[in-house]
mmCIF file of C-alpha atoms in Angstrom:
data_model
loop_
_atom_site.group_PDB
_atom_site.id
_atom_site.type_symbol
_atom_site.label_atom_id
_atom_site.label_comp_id
_atom_site.label_asym_id
_atom_site.label_seq_id
_atom_site.Cartn_x
_atom_site.Cartn_y
_atom_site.Cartn_z
ATOM 1 C CA MET A 1 3.019 -0.268 -35.761
ATOM 2 C CA LYS A 2 5.545 -2.156 -33.620
ATOM 3 C CA PRO A 3 3.871 -5.090 -32.106
ATOM 4 C CA GLN A 4 2.037 -4.292 -28.600
ATOM 5 C CA VAL A 5 0.970 -6.909 -26.277
ATOM 6 C CA VAL A 6 -1.602 -5.593 -23.672
ATOM 7 C CA ILE A 7 -2.211 -7.663 -20.585
ATOM 8 C CA ILE A 8 -5.410 -6.916 -18.437
ATOM 9 C CA GLY A 9 -4.445 -8.305 -14.813
ATOM 10 C CA ALA A 10 -1.188 -8.272 -13.079
ATOM 11 C CA GLY A 11 -1.659 -11.536 -11.173
ATOM 12 C CA HIS A 12 0.290 -14.812 -11.559
ATOM 13 C CA GLY A 13 -0.910 -15.251 -14.861
ATOM 14 C CA GLY A 14 -0.572 -11.622 -16.149
ATOM 15 C CA VAL A 15 2.890 -11.127 -14.827
ATOM 16 C CA GLN A 16 4.131 -14.429 -16.376
ATOM 17 C CA VAL A 17 2.817 -13.535 -19.655
ATOM 18 C CA ALA A 18 5.026 -10.448 -19.707
ATOM 19 C CA ALA A 19 8.085 -12.503 -18.473
ATOM 20 C CA SER A 20 7.678 -15.085 -20.907
ATOM 21 C CA LEU A 21 7.388 -12.828 -23.661
ATOM 22 C CA ARG A 22 10.766 -11.309 -22.943
ATOM 23 C CA GLU A 23 12.152 -14.813 -22.374
ATOM 24 C CA ALA A 24 10.963 -15.703 -25.685
ATOM 25 C CA GLY A 25 12.840 -12.988 -27.309
ATOM 26 C CA PHE A 26 9.762 -10.667 -28.139
ATOM 27 C CA ASP A 27 10.921 -7.301 -28.941
ATOM 28 C CA GLY A 28 7.634 -5.414 -29.319
ATOM 29 C CA THR A 29 6.004 -3.303 -26.516
ATOM 30 C CA ILE A 30 4.555 -4.852 -23.429
ATOM 31 C CA VAL A 31 1.682 -3.124 -21.606
ATOM 32 C CA LEU A 32 0.657 -4.701 -18.251
ATOM 33 C CA LEU A 33 -2.599 -3.176 -16.654
ATOM 34 C CA SER A 34 -3.352 -3.473 -12.981
ATOM 35 C CA ASP A 35 -6.363 -1.881 -11.145
ATOM 36 C CA GLU A 36 -4.606 -2.245 -7.808
ATOM 37 C CA GLN A 37 -1.949 0.676 -6.794
ATOM 38 C CA THR A 38 0.690 -1.970 -5.623
ATOM 39 C CA LEU A 39 3.381 -3.737 -7.392
ATOM 40 C CA PRO A 40 2.183 -7.267 -8.654
ATOM 41 C CA TYR A 41 2.499 -9.647 -5.820
ATOM 42 C CA GLN A 42 1.602 -13.435 -4.937
ATOM 43 C CA LYS A 43 -1.797 -14.081 -3.655
ATOM 44 C CA PRO A 44 -1.341 -17.452 -2.092
ATOM 45 C CA PRO A 45 0.596 -16.086 0.795
ATOM 46 C CA LEU A 46 -2.248 -13.803 1.831
ATOM 47 C CA SER A 47 -4.200 -16.451 3.755
ATOM 48 C CA LYS A 48 -0.899 -18.019 4.897
ATOM 49 C CA GLY A 49 2.323 -16.598 5.636
ATOM 50 C CA TYR A 50 1.537 -12.629 5.283
ATOM 51 C CA LEU A 51 -1.326 -12.726 7.557
ATOM 52 C CA GLN A 52 0.846 -14.816 9.892
ATOM 53 C CA GLY A 53 3.239 -11.995 10.078
ATOM 54 C CA LYS A 54 5.925 -14.307 8.457
ATOM 55 C CA GLN A 55 6.002 -12.409 5.255
ATOM 56 C CA THR A 56 6.361 -8.888 4.622
ATOM 57 C CA ASP A 57 4.702 -6.731 1.599
ATOM 58 C CA GLU A 58 8.168 -6.786 -0.061
ATOM 59 C CA ALA A 59 8.587 -10.665 0.275
ATOM 60 C CA ILE A 60 5.545 -11.525 -1.560
ATOM 61 C CA LEU A 61 6.316 -9.395 -4.833
ATOM 62 C CA PHE A 62 6.819 -11.241 -8.054
ATOM 63 C CA ARG A 63 9.564 -8.756 -9.056
ATOM 64 C CA SER A 64 11.461 -5.824 -8.054
ATOM 65 C CA PRO A 65 10.578 -2.419 -9.168
ATOM 66 C CA ALA A 66 13.598 -2.586 -11.138
ATOM 67 C CA TYR A 67 12.602 -5.757 -13.007
ATOM 68 C CA TYR A 68 9.736 -4.049 -15.049
ATOM 69 C CA ASP A 69 12.020 -1.047 -16.505
ATOM 70 C CA ALA A 70 15.078 -3.429 -17.259
ATOM 71 C CA ASN A 71 12.768 -5.583 -19.303
ATOM 72 C CA GLY A 72 10.744 -2.702 -21.160
ATOM 73 C CA ILE A 73 7.467 -3.910 -19.343
ATOM 74 C CA SER A 74 5.114 -0.759 -19.159
ATOM 75 C CA LEU A 75 3.546 -1.447 -15.678
ATOM 76 C CA ARG A 76 0.354 0.756 -15.453
ATOM 77 C CA LEU A 77 -0.737 0.595 -11.754
ATOM 78 C CA GLY A 78 -4.200 1.911 -10.798
ATOM 79 C CA VAL A 79 -5.771 1.499 -14.350
ATOM 80 C CA GLN A 80 -9.067 -0.059 -14.697
ATOM 81 C CA ALA A 81 -9.810 -1.474 -18.203
ATOM 82 C CA ALA A 82 -13.433 -0.387 -18.911
ATOM 83 C CA ARG A 83 -14.065 -1.759 -22.447
ATOM 84 C CA ILE A 84 -12.499 -3.712 -25.191
ATOM 85 C CA LEU A 85 -13.083 -2.828 -28.916
ATOM 86 C CA PRO A 86 -12.094 -6.192 -30.939
ATOM 87 C CA GLU A 87 -12.422 -4.483 -34.250
ATOM 88 C CA GLU A 88 -10.565 -1.424 -33.610
ATOM 89 C CA LYS A 89 -8.023 -3.643 -31.671
ATOM 90 C CA GLN A 90 -7.968 -1.272 -28.619
ATOM 91 C CA VAL A 91 -8.677 -1.162 -24.774
ATOM 92 C CA ILE A 92 -10.273 1.906 -23.300
ATOM 93 C CA THR A 93 -9.618 2.619 -19.583
ATOM 94 C CA GLY A 94 -11.641 4.117 -17.253
ATOM 95 C CA THR A 95 -10.416 7.764 -17.679
ATOM 96 C CA GLY A 96 -11.104 7.206 -21.476
ATOM 97 C CA GLU A 97 -7.567 6.564 -22.719
ATOM 98 C CA ARG A 98 -7.286 4.123 -25.882
ATOM 99 C CA ILE A 99 -4.477 1.760 -25.700
ATOM 100 C CA PRO A 100 -3.919 -0.194 -29.040
ATOM 101 C CA TYR A 101 -2.868 -3.717 -29.169
ATOM 102 C CA THR A 102 -1.728 -6.211 -31.508
ATOM 103 C CA GLN A 103 -2.504 -8.936 -29.064
ATOM 104 C CA LEU A 104 -4.345 -8.889 -26.128
ATOM 105 C CA VAL A 105 -4.319 -11.219 -22.856
ATOM 106 C CA LEU A 106 -7.313 -11.304 -20.491
ATOM 107 C CA ALA A 107 -5.875 -12.337 -17.032
ATOM 108 C CA THR A 108 -8.754 -10.832 -15.236
ATOM 109 C CA GLY A 109 -9.150 -13.804 -12.620
ATOM 110 C CA ALA A 110 -12.207 -14.102 -10.435
ATOM 111 C CA ALA A 111 -14.296 -12.143 -7.891
ATOM 112 C CA ASN A 112 -15.426 -13.308 -4.461
ATOM 113 C CA ARG A 113 -18.853 -14.718 -4.440
ATOM 114 C CA LEU A 114 -20.919 -12.545 -1.777
ATOM 115 C CA LEU A 115 -22.953 -13.956 0.949
ATOM 116 C CA ARG A 116 -26.688 -12.794 0.028
ATOM 117 C CA VAL A 117 -28.831 -13.188 3.216
ATOM 118 C CA PRO A 118 -30.547 -10.618 5.494
ATOM 119 C CA GLY A 119 -28.034 -8.203 7.306
ATOM 120 C CA ALA A 120 -25.018 -9.368 5.421
ATOM 121 C CA ASP A 121 -24.129 -5.862 3.921
ATOM 122 C CA ALA A 122 -24.405 -4.093 7.366
ATOM 123 C CA ALA A 123 -22.321 -6.862 8.979
ATOM 124 C CA ASP A 124 -19.295 -5.870 7.028
ATOM 125 C CA ILE A 125 -18.194 -9.407 6.218
ATOM 126 C CA GLY A 126 -14.514 -9.693 5.222
ATOM 127 C CA TYR A 127 -13.711 -11.530 1.837
ATOM 128 C CA LEU A 128 -10.097 -12.217 0.985
ATOM 129 C CA ARG A 129 -9.090 -11.488 -2.501
ATOM 130 C CA ASN A 130 -6.401 -8.981 -2.884
ATOM 131 C CA LEU A 131 -3.654 -7.351 -0.579
ATOM 132 C CA THR A 132 -6.021 -4.629 0.465
ATOM 133 C CA ASP A 133 -8.456 -7.211 1.617
ATOM 134 C CA ALA A 134 -5.529 -9.091 3.650
ATOM 135 C CA ARG A 135 -4.505 -5.711 5.537
ATOM 136 C CA ARG A 136 -7.972 -5.156 6.458
ATOM 137 C CA ILE A 137 -8.614 -8.795 7.617
ATOM 138 C CA GLY A 138 -5.332 -8.499 9.660
ATOM 139 C CA GLU A 139 -6.483 -5.288 11.331
ATOM 140 C CA ARG A 140 -10.128 -6.644 12.124
ATOM 141 C CA LEU A 141 -8.459 -10.087 13.628
ATOM 142 C CA ALA A 142 -6.309 -7.925 15.880
ATOM 143 C CA GLN A 143 -9.406 -6.339 17.381
ATOM 144 C CA ALA A 144 -11.742 -9.578 17.448
ATOM 145 C CA GLN A 145 -11.795 -12.217 20.075
ATOM 146 C CA ARG A 146 -14.980 -14.219 18.302
ATOM 147 C CA VAL A 147 -14.500 -15.021 14.814
ATOM 148 C CA ALA A 148 -16.936 -16.602 12.575
ATOM 149 C CA ILE A 149 -15.794 -17.994 9.137
ATOM 150 C CA ILE A 150 -18.547 -18.771 6.655
ATOM 151 C CA GLY A 151 -17.252 -21.357 4.234
ATOM 152 C CA GLY A 152 -15.397 -24.632 4.994
ATOM 153 C CA GLY A 153 -12.987 -24.590 1.896
ATOM 154 C CA PHE A 154 -9.362 -24.086 1.396
ATOM 155 C CA ILE A 155 -9.734 -20.421 2.145
ATOM 156 C CA GLY A 156 -12.026 -20.531 5.000
ATOM 157 C CA LEU A 157 -10.039 -23.188 6.927
ATOM 158 C CA GLU A 158 -6.926 -21.155 6.278
ATOM 159 C CA LEU A 159 -8.350 -18.333 7.753
ATOM 160 C CA ALA A 160 -9.605 -20.440 10.611
ATOM 161 C CA ALA A 161 -6.050 -21.966 11.375
ATOM 162 C CA LEU A 162 -4.724 -18.286 11.212
ATOM 163 C CA ALA A 163 -7.285 -17.093 13.726
ATOM 164 C CA VAL A 164 -6.720 -19.873 16.084
ATOM 165 C CA GLU A 165 -2.965 -19.321 16.073
ATOM 166 C CA LYS A 166 -3.730 -15.685 16.953
ATOM 167 C CA GLY A 167 -5.666 -16.933 20.027
ATOM 168 C CA LYS A 168 -9.234 -16.244 18.739
ATOM 169 C CA GLN A 169 -12.239 -18.115 19.378
ATOM 170 C CA VAL A 170 -13.418 -19.509 15.882
ATOM 171 C CA THR A 171 -16.556 -20.818 14.615
ATOM 172 C CA VAL A 172 -16.650 -22.340 11.056
ATOM 173 C CA ILE A 173 -20.091 -22.513 9.229
ATOM 174 C CA GLU A 174 -20.200 -24.875 6.294
ATOM 175 C CA ALA A 175 -23.175 -25.853 4.157
ATOM 176 C CA GLN A 176 -21.706 -29.157 2.796
ATOM 177 C CA GLN A 177 -21.867 -32.386 4.825
ATOM 178 C CA ARG A 178 -18.060 -32.212 5.442
ATOM 179 C CA LEU A 179 -14.910 -29.880 5.125
ATOM 180 C CA MET A 180 -13.750 -29.336 1.877
ATOM 181 C CA GLU A 181 -16.244 -31.639 0.273
ATOM 182 C CA ARG A 182 -15.940 -30.557 -3.462
ATOM 183 C CA VAL A 183 -12.461 -31.562 -3.448
ATOM 184 C CA LEU A 184 -11.600 -34.291 -1.016
ATOM 185 C CA PRO A 185 -12.720 -37.564 -0.029
ATOM 186 C CA ALA A 186 -14.160 -38.403 3.417
ATOM 187 C CA MET A 187 -10.940 -39.916 4.756
ATOM 188 C CA LEU A 188 -9.396 -36.820 4.265
ATOM 189 C CA SER A 189 -11.951 -34.389 5.340
ATOM 190 C CA ASP A 190 -12.194 -36.496 8.525
ATOM 191 C CA VAL A 191 -8.409 -35.650 9.198
ATOM 192 C CA PHE A 192 -8.864 -32.097 8.690
ATOM 193 C CA GLN A 193 -12.018 -31.872 10.742
ATOM 194 C CA ALA A 194 -10.273 -33.715 13.969
ATOM 195 C CA VAL A 195 -7.311 -31.380 13.766
ATOM 196 C CA HIS A 196 -9.536 -28.254 13.679
ATOM 197 C CA GLU A 197 -11.634 -29.526 16.431
ATOM 198 C CA ARG A 198 -8.657 -30.496 18.523
ATOM 199 C CA GLN A 199 -7.444 -26.662 17.809
ATOM 200 C CA GLY A 200 -10.630 -25.691 19.415
ATOM 201 C CA VAL A 201 -12.710 -24.636 16.266
ATOM 202 C CA SER A 202 -16.434 -25.020 16.414
ATOM 203 C CA LEU A 203 -17.827 -26.534 13.434
ATOM 204 C CA PHE A 204 -21.343 -26.320 12.102
ATOM 205 C CA LEU A 205 -21.645 -28.643 9.271
ATOM 206 C CA LYS A 206 -24.628 -29.035 6.937
ATOM 207 C CA SER A 207 -25.490 -25.384 8.115
ATOM 208 C CA GLY A 208 -26.528 -22.472 6.150
ATOM 209 C CA VAL A 209 -26.572 -18.819 7.144
ATOM 210 C CA GLU A 210 -30.102 -17.422 7.191
ATOM 211 C CA ALA A 211 -29.608 -13.994 8.450
ATOM 212 C CA ILE A 212 -27.261 -11.726 10.384
ATOM 213 C CA GLU A 213 -28.246 -9.213 13.075
ATOM 214 C CA ALA A 214 -26.513 -6.622 15.211
ATOM 215 C CA ALA A 215 -25.922 -7.689 18.843
ATOM 216 C CA GLU A 216 -27.169 -5.345 21.474
ATOM 217 C CA THR A 217 -23.825 -5.814 23.201
ATOM 218 C CA GLY A 218 -21.675 -5.359 20.176
ATOM 219 C CA GLY A 219 -20.868 -7.539 17.421
ATOM 220 C CA HIS A 220 -23.221 -9.712 15.332
ATOM 221 C CA LEU A 221 -25.589 -12.490 15.768
ATOM 222 C CA ILE A 222 -25.533 -15.351 12.932
ATOM 223 C CA GLN A 223 -28.627 -17.228 12.577
ATOM 224 C CA VAL A 224 -27.915 -20.639 11.321
ATOM 225 C CA SER A 225 -30.422 -23.086 9.408
ATOM 226 C CA THR A 226 -30.113 -25.344 12.286
ATOM 227 C CA GLY A 227 -31.714 -22.845 14.464
ATOM 228 C CA GLN A 228 -28.637 -22.136 16.475
ATOM 229 C CA THR A 229 -27.058 -18.567 16.817
ATOM 230 C CA VAL A 230 -23.252 -17.950 16.659
ATOM 231 C CA ALA A 231 -21.775 -14.686 18.095
ATOM 232 C CA ALA A 232 -19.095 -12.880 16.494
ATOM 233 C CA ASP A 233 -16.899 -9.756 16.462
ATOM 234 C CA CYS A 234 -15.573 -10.713 13.031
ATOM 235 C CA ILE A 235 -17.134 -12.281 10.228
ATOM 236 C CA LEU A 236 -15.184 -13.731 7.519
ATOM 237 C CA ALA A 237 -16.419 -15.525 4.364
ATOM 238 C CA GLY A 238 -15.049 -17.838 1.689
ATOM 239 C CA ILE A 239 -17.916 -19.121 -0.172
ATOM 240 C CA GLY A 240 -16.449 -19.527 -3.752
ATOM 241 C CA VAL A 241 -15.515 -17.221 -6.836
ATOM 242 C CA ILE A 242 -17.154 -15.847 -9.854
ATOM 243 C CA PRO A 243 -15.022 -15.391 -13.094
ATOM 244 C CA GLU A 244 -14.464 -12.023 -14.251
ATOM 245 C CA THR A 245 -16.005 -12.109 -17.616
ATOM 246 C CA THR A 246 -17.704 -8.786 -17.800
ATOM 247 C CA LEU A 247 -14.950 -7.182 -20.213
ATOM 248 C CA ALA A 248 -15.044 -10.149 -22.541
ATOM 249 C CA MET A 249 -18.930 -10.439 -22.635
ATOM 250 C CA ASN A 250 -19.438 -6.880 -23.532
ATOM 251 C CA ALA A 251 -16.659 -7.313 -26.286
ATOM 252 C CA GLY A 252 -18.919 -9.955 -27.797
ATOM 253 C CA ILE A 253 -16.356 -12.674 -26.783
ATOM 254 C CA ALA A 254 -17.976 -16.282 -26.198
ATOM 255 C CA CYS A 255 -18.264 -16.818 -22.544
ATOM 256 C CA GLU A 256 -19.911 -19.769 -20.501
ATOM 257 C CA ASN A 257 -18.499 -20.068 -16.889
ATOM 258 C CA GLY A 258 -15.701 -18.130 -17.822
ATOM 259 C CA ILE A 259 -14.328 -17.037 -21.052
ATOM 260 C CA LEU A 260 -14.201 -20.038 -23.719
ATOM 261 C CA VAL A 261 -10.670 -20.729 -24.827
ATOM 262 C CA ASN A 262 -9.114 -23.373 -26.931
ATOM 263 C CA GLU A 263 -6.027 -25.570 -26.406
ATOM 264 C CA TYR A 264 -3.732 -22.396 -27.179
ATOM 265 C CA GLN A 265 -5.814 -20.171 -24.865
ATOM 266 C CA GLN A 266 -7.430 -18.332 -27.822
ATOM 267 C CA THR A 267 -10.833 -16.906 -27.310
ATOM 268 C CA SER A 268 -13.493 -16.415 -29.995
ATOM 269 C CA ALA A 269 -11.974 -12.992 -30.932
ATOM 270 C CA PRO A 270 -9.098 -12.815 -33.129
ATOM 271 C CA ASP A 271 -5.567 -12.202 -31.277
ATOM 272 C CA ILE A 272 -7.316 -12.089 -27.975
ATOM 273 C CA TYR A 273 -6.267 -14.686 -25.264
ATOM 274 C CA ALA A 274 -7.544 -15.627 -21.826
ATOM 275 C CA ILE A 275 -5.714 -17.443 -18.948
ATOM 276 C CA GLY A 276 -6.162 -18.369 -15.268
ATOM 277 C CA ASP A 277 -9.239 -18.237 -13.164
ATOM 278 C CA CYS A 278 -11.083 -16.371 -15.888
ATOM 279 C CA ALA A 279 -10.420 -18.927 -18.735
ATOM 280 C CA ASN A 280 -12.678 -21.972 -19.369
ATOM 281 C CA HIS A 281 -10.784 -24.609 -21.233
ATOM 282 C CA HIS A 282 -10.925 -28.300 -22.091
ATOM 283 C CA ASN A 283 -8.538 -29.969 -19.787
ATOM 284 C CA PRO A 284 -7.196 -33.327 -20.994
ATOM 285 C CA TYR A 285 -6.818 -34.556 -17.154
ATOM 286 C CA ALA A 286 -10.457 -33.854 -16.723
ATOM 287 C CA GLY A 287 -11.790 -34.774 -20.150
ATOM 288 C CA CYS A 288 -14.194 -31.954 -20.194
ATOM 289 C CA ARG A 289 -14.332 -28.269 -20.025
ATOM 290 C CA LEU A 290 -13.676 -26.523 -16.764
ATOM 291 C CA ARG A 291 -12.063 -23.660 -14.936
ATOM 292 C CA LEU A 292 -9.077 -24.124 -12.436
ATOM 293 C CA GLU A 293 -8.393 -21.704 -9.808
ATOM 294 C CA SER A 294 -4.815 -22.308 -9.186
ATOM 295 C CA VAL A 295 -1.262 -20.643 -9.454
ATOM 296 C CA GLN A 296 -0.188 -23.598 -11.529
ATOM 297 C CA ASN A 297 -2.888 -23.164 -14.118
ATOM 298 C CA ALA A 298 -2.490 -19.430 -14.379
ATOM 299 C CA VAL A 299 1.289 -19.723 -15.007
ATOM 300 C CA ASP A 300 1.117 -22.496 -17.368
ATOM 301 C CA GLN A 301 -1.761 -21.080 -19.377
ATOM 302 C CA ALA A 302 0.445 -17.829 -19.731
ATOM 303 C CA LYS A 303 3.306 -19.944 -20.971
ATOM 304 C CA THR A 304 0.763 -21.476 -23.772
ATOM 305 C CA ALA A 305 -0.653 -18.342 -24.738
ATOM 306 C CA VAL A 306 2.789 -16.669 -25.248
ATOM 307 C CA ALA A 307 4.219 -19.941 -27.022
ATOM 308 C CA HIS A 308 1.450 -19.503 -29.572
ATOM 309 C CA MET A 309 1.732 -15.688 -29.794
ATOM 310 C CA THR A 310 5.363 -15.972 -30.696
ATOM 311 C CA GLY A 311 4.902 -18.694 -33.343
ATOM 312 C CA HIS A 312 5.794 -21.974 -31.200
ATOM 313 C CA PRO A 313 2.299 -23.144 -30.713
ATOM 314 C CA VAL A 314 2.109 -26.067 -28.162
ATOM 315 C CA ALA A 315 -1.448 -27.085 -26.693
ATOM 316 C CA TYR A 316 -2.056 -26.801 -23.189
ATOM 317 C CA GLN A 317 -1.346 -30.118 -21.292
ATOM 318 C CA ALA A 318 0.025 -29.223 -17.883
ATOM 319 C CA VAL A 319 -0.770 -31.558 -14.779
ATOM 320 C CA PRO A 320 -3.140 -29.583 -12.410
ATOM 321 C CA TRP A 321 -1.810 -29.017 -8.930
ATOM 322 C CA PHE A 322 -2.912 -27.337 -5.647
ATOM 323 C CA TRP A 323 -1.980 -27.026 -2.020
ATOM 324 C CA THR A 324 -3.312 -25.924 1.275
ATOM 325 C CA ASN A 325 -1.683 -25.370 4.465
ATOM 326 C CA GLN A 326 -3.545 -25.329 7.868
ATOM 327 C CA TYR A 327 -1.691 -25.838 11.110
ATOM 328 C CA HIS A 328 1.151 -28.757 10.834
ATOM 329 C CA LEU A 329 -1.044 -30.341 7.805
ATOM 330 C CA LYS A 330 0.106 -29.452 4.246
ATOM 331 C CA LEU A 331 -2.016 -30.979 1.629
ATOM 332 C CA GLN A 332 -0.694 -31.327 -1.906
ATOM 333 C CA MET A 333 -2.957 -32.382 -4.948
ATOM 334 C CA ALA A 334 -1.979 -33.500 -8.399
ATOM 335 C CA GLY A 335 -4.399 -34.285 -11.253
ATOM 336 C CA LEU A 336 -7.893 -34.301 -10.934
ATOM 337 C CA SER A 337 -9.666 -36.934 -8.876
ATOM 338 C CA ALA A 338 -13.445 -36.192 -9.462
ATOM 339 C CA GLY A 339 -15.094 -39.456 -10.795
ATOM 340 C CA TYR A 340 -12.751 -41.725 -9.498
ATOM 341 C CA ASP A 341 -13.872 -45.399 -8.928
ATOM 342 C CA GLN A 342 -10.935 -46.669 -6.626
ATOM 343 C CA ALA A 343 -8.912 -45.064 -4.092
ATOM 344 C CA VAL A 344 -5.523 -46.563 -2.704
ATOM 345 C CA VAL A 345 -3.961 -45.252 0.530
ATOM 346 C CA ARG A 346 -0.098 -45.300 0.728
ATOM 347 C CA GLY A 347 0.951 -44.545 4.458
ATOM 348 C CA ASP A 348 -0.693 -44.520 7.743
ATOM 349 C CA THR A 349 -3.705 -42.512 8.207
ATOM 350 C CA ALA A 350 -3.307 -42.427 11.895
ATOM 351 C CA THR A 351 -0.050 -40.534 11.472
ATOM 352 C CA GLU A 352 -1.426 -37.758 9.232
ATOM 353 C CA LYS A 353 1.358 -38.528 6.753
ATOM 354 C CA PHE A 354 -0.186 -40.509 3.889
ATOM 355 C CA SER A 355 -1.189 -40.293 0.220
ATOM 356 C CA VAL A 356 -4.363 -41.206 -1.753
ATOM 357 C CA TYR A 357 -4.163 -42.425 -5.008
ATOM 358 C CA TYR A 358 -7.316 -42.295 -7.397
ATOM 359 C CA TYR A 359 -8.015 -44.390 -10.291
ATOM 360 C CA LYS A 360 -10.637 -44.386 -12.960
ATOM 361 C CA ASN A 361 -11.216 -47.127 -15.262
ATOM 362 C CA GLY A 362 -7.873 -48.615 -14.214
ATOM 363 C CA ARG A 363 -5.936 -45.501 -14.875
ATOM 364 C CA LEU A 364 -4.392 -43.179 -12.419
ATOM 365 C CA ILE A 365 -6.051 -39.721 -12.576
ATOM 366 C CA GLY A 366 -5.118 -37.691 -9.026
ATOM 367 C CA VAL A 367 -3.232 -38.162 -5.983
ATOM 368 C CA ASP A 368 -3.568 -36.232 -2.592
ATOM 369 C CA SER A 369 -0.447 -36.205 -0.609
ATOM 370 C CA LEU A 370 -0.804 -35.146 3.105
ATOM 371 C CA ASN A 371 2.560 -34.209 4.853
ATOM 372 C CA ARG A 372 4.221 -36.189 2.025
ATOM 373 C CA PRO A 373 5.816 -34.049 -0.216
ATOM 374 C CA ALA A 374 7.890 -36.543 -2.066
ATOM 375 C CA ASP A 375 4.947 -38.527 -2.716
ATOM 376 C CA HIS A 376 3.519 -35.217 -4.270
ATOM 377 C CA LEU A 377 6.246 -34.480 -6.764
ATOM 378 C CA ASN A 378 6.434 -38.193 -7.884
ATOM 379 C CA ALA A 379 2.729 -38.151 -8.515
ATOM 380 C CA ARG A 380 3.072 -34.867 -10.863
ATOM 381 C CA LYS A 381 5.627 -36.853 -12.822
ATOM 382 C CA LEU A 382 3.743 -39.946 -13.150
ATOM 383 C CA LEU A 383 0.586 -38.419 -14.279
ATOM 384 C CA SER A 384 2.570 -36.263 -16.818
ATOM 385 C CA ALA A 385 4.023 -39.375 -18.229
ATOM 386 C CA GLY A 386 0.837 -41.251 -18.133
ATOM 387 C CA ILE A 387 2.024 -43.857 -16.041
ATOM 388 C CA THR A 388 -0.502 -45.805 -13.773
ATOM 389 C CA PRO A 389 1.201 -47.729 -10.822
ATOM 390 C CA ASP A 390 -0.230 -51.142 -9.821
ATOM 391 C CA PRO A 391 -1.951 -50.465 -6.577
ATOM 392 C CA ALA A 392 -0.219 -53.207 -4.656
ATOM 393 C CA GLN A 393 2.781 -51.413 -5.175
ATOM 394 C CA LEU A 394 1.370 -48.238 -3.888
ATOM 395 C CA ALA A 395 0.140 -49.912 -0.910
ATOM 396 C CA ASP A 396 3.786 -51.238 -0.140
ATOM 397 C CA THR A 397 5.562 -48.127 1.331
ATOM 398 C CA ALA A 398 8.852 -49.938 0.951
ATOM 399 C CA PHE A 399 8.508 -49.789 -2.906
ATOM 400 C CA ASN A 400 10.345 -47.027 -4.677
ATOM 401 C CA LEU A 401 7.909 -45.117 -6.533
ATOM 402 C CA ASN A 402 10.715 -43.257 -8.418
ATOM 403 C CA ASN A 403 11.609 -46.819 -9.958
ATOM 404 C CA LEU A 404 8.241 -46.475 -12.211
ATOM 405 C CA LEU A 405 9.768 -43.184 -13.845
ATOM 406 C CA ALA A 406 12.943 -45.196 -14.796
#
């Protein structure tokens, strides 16, 4: 049969696989399955420009409708992949249709972790994962005055900033000791905390949610582990995600905190690849297996999978990078700083324009740049080239870091 690549999931990774296949000269059939009814779109803007009203539905689309037809990509919207039969090389949809493949790519992403406390289901908590969620959250924010957000990570704080900009009374409840503790050092957490508090956000740190009750006057009452109560008309949550591995596990594909893949994104099943949020890979910058929940990771792993499928294998070795926008703060992160033993600050922390460079055993492993985009771009280049600057050079803001690349 003519080669047919089937892609399950039409997020950043899935669409990139389809595009990269055509760019690589693949002349077989491409089938892109999406369980959503809308054309494939970018997800990062959902908690930023889209809910701010700065971007329309059309503005966040990856490609125009004509692109898929022009490039021979069979985009199947509203199609749920129900089972994978690796031995028969078939995908069975929710309606029982059988779609054959010569190669299959799992770009299934991740699902929101749900709050499991008494009253959570009845409270109709809003979780942001897709366009439908964003539209619903936008409608609820328009009608609410008191907004409670459970989770002080990227998504939770982006939603908090959004709600503040819409004139809402905002409370953030975070179980950890500080904001974004899992990914940021204290000095950066402190900056974000100060800005949120200046904007009027009430922060409950080291606080868990024990129960949610309906208030007699309308809305809900959130019982916090500190013994306090938070009243809210609208409750939103961003408490992490769980990789979508059900399809893979039911097909007998090896999984452990995601779908296990090698350096070419191959799973344990022949001719089946996994990319993006659902893929557990050995990351050369972390020196261990992990999952990365980022656009960069999904796109670069898509390119790695396509290179292998088309006979030009190159091991995945892209520099990880992430970002978040909250009010006037733009934080850009390059590399993976977990386990660092030295941190060097470049710039003035008081100005909210500085970068933190992280070292481990004398080697640069990551850089967080706050409102310093040039530092971020340079950091990605330094990490990719394996160049470790002298800490004294970093501390001297007059020193041009690009000289190190030359």
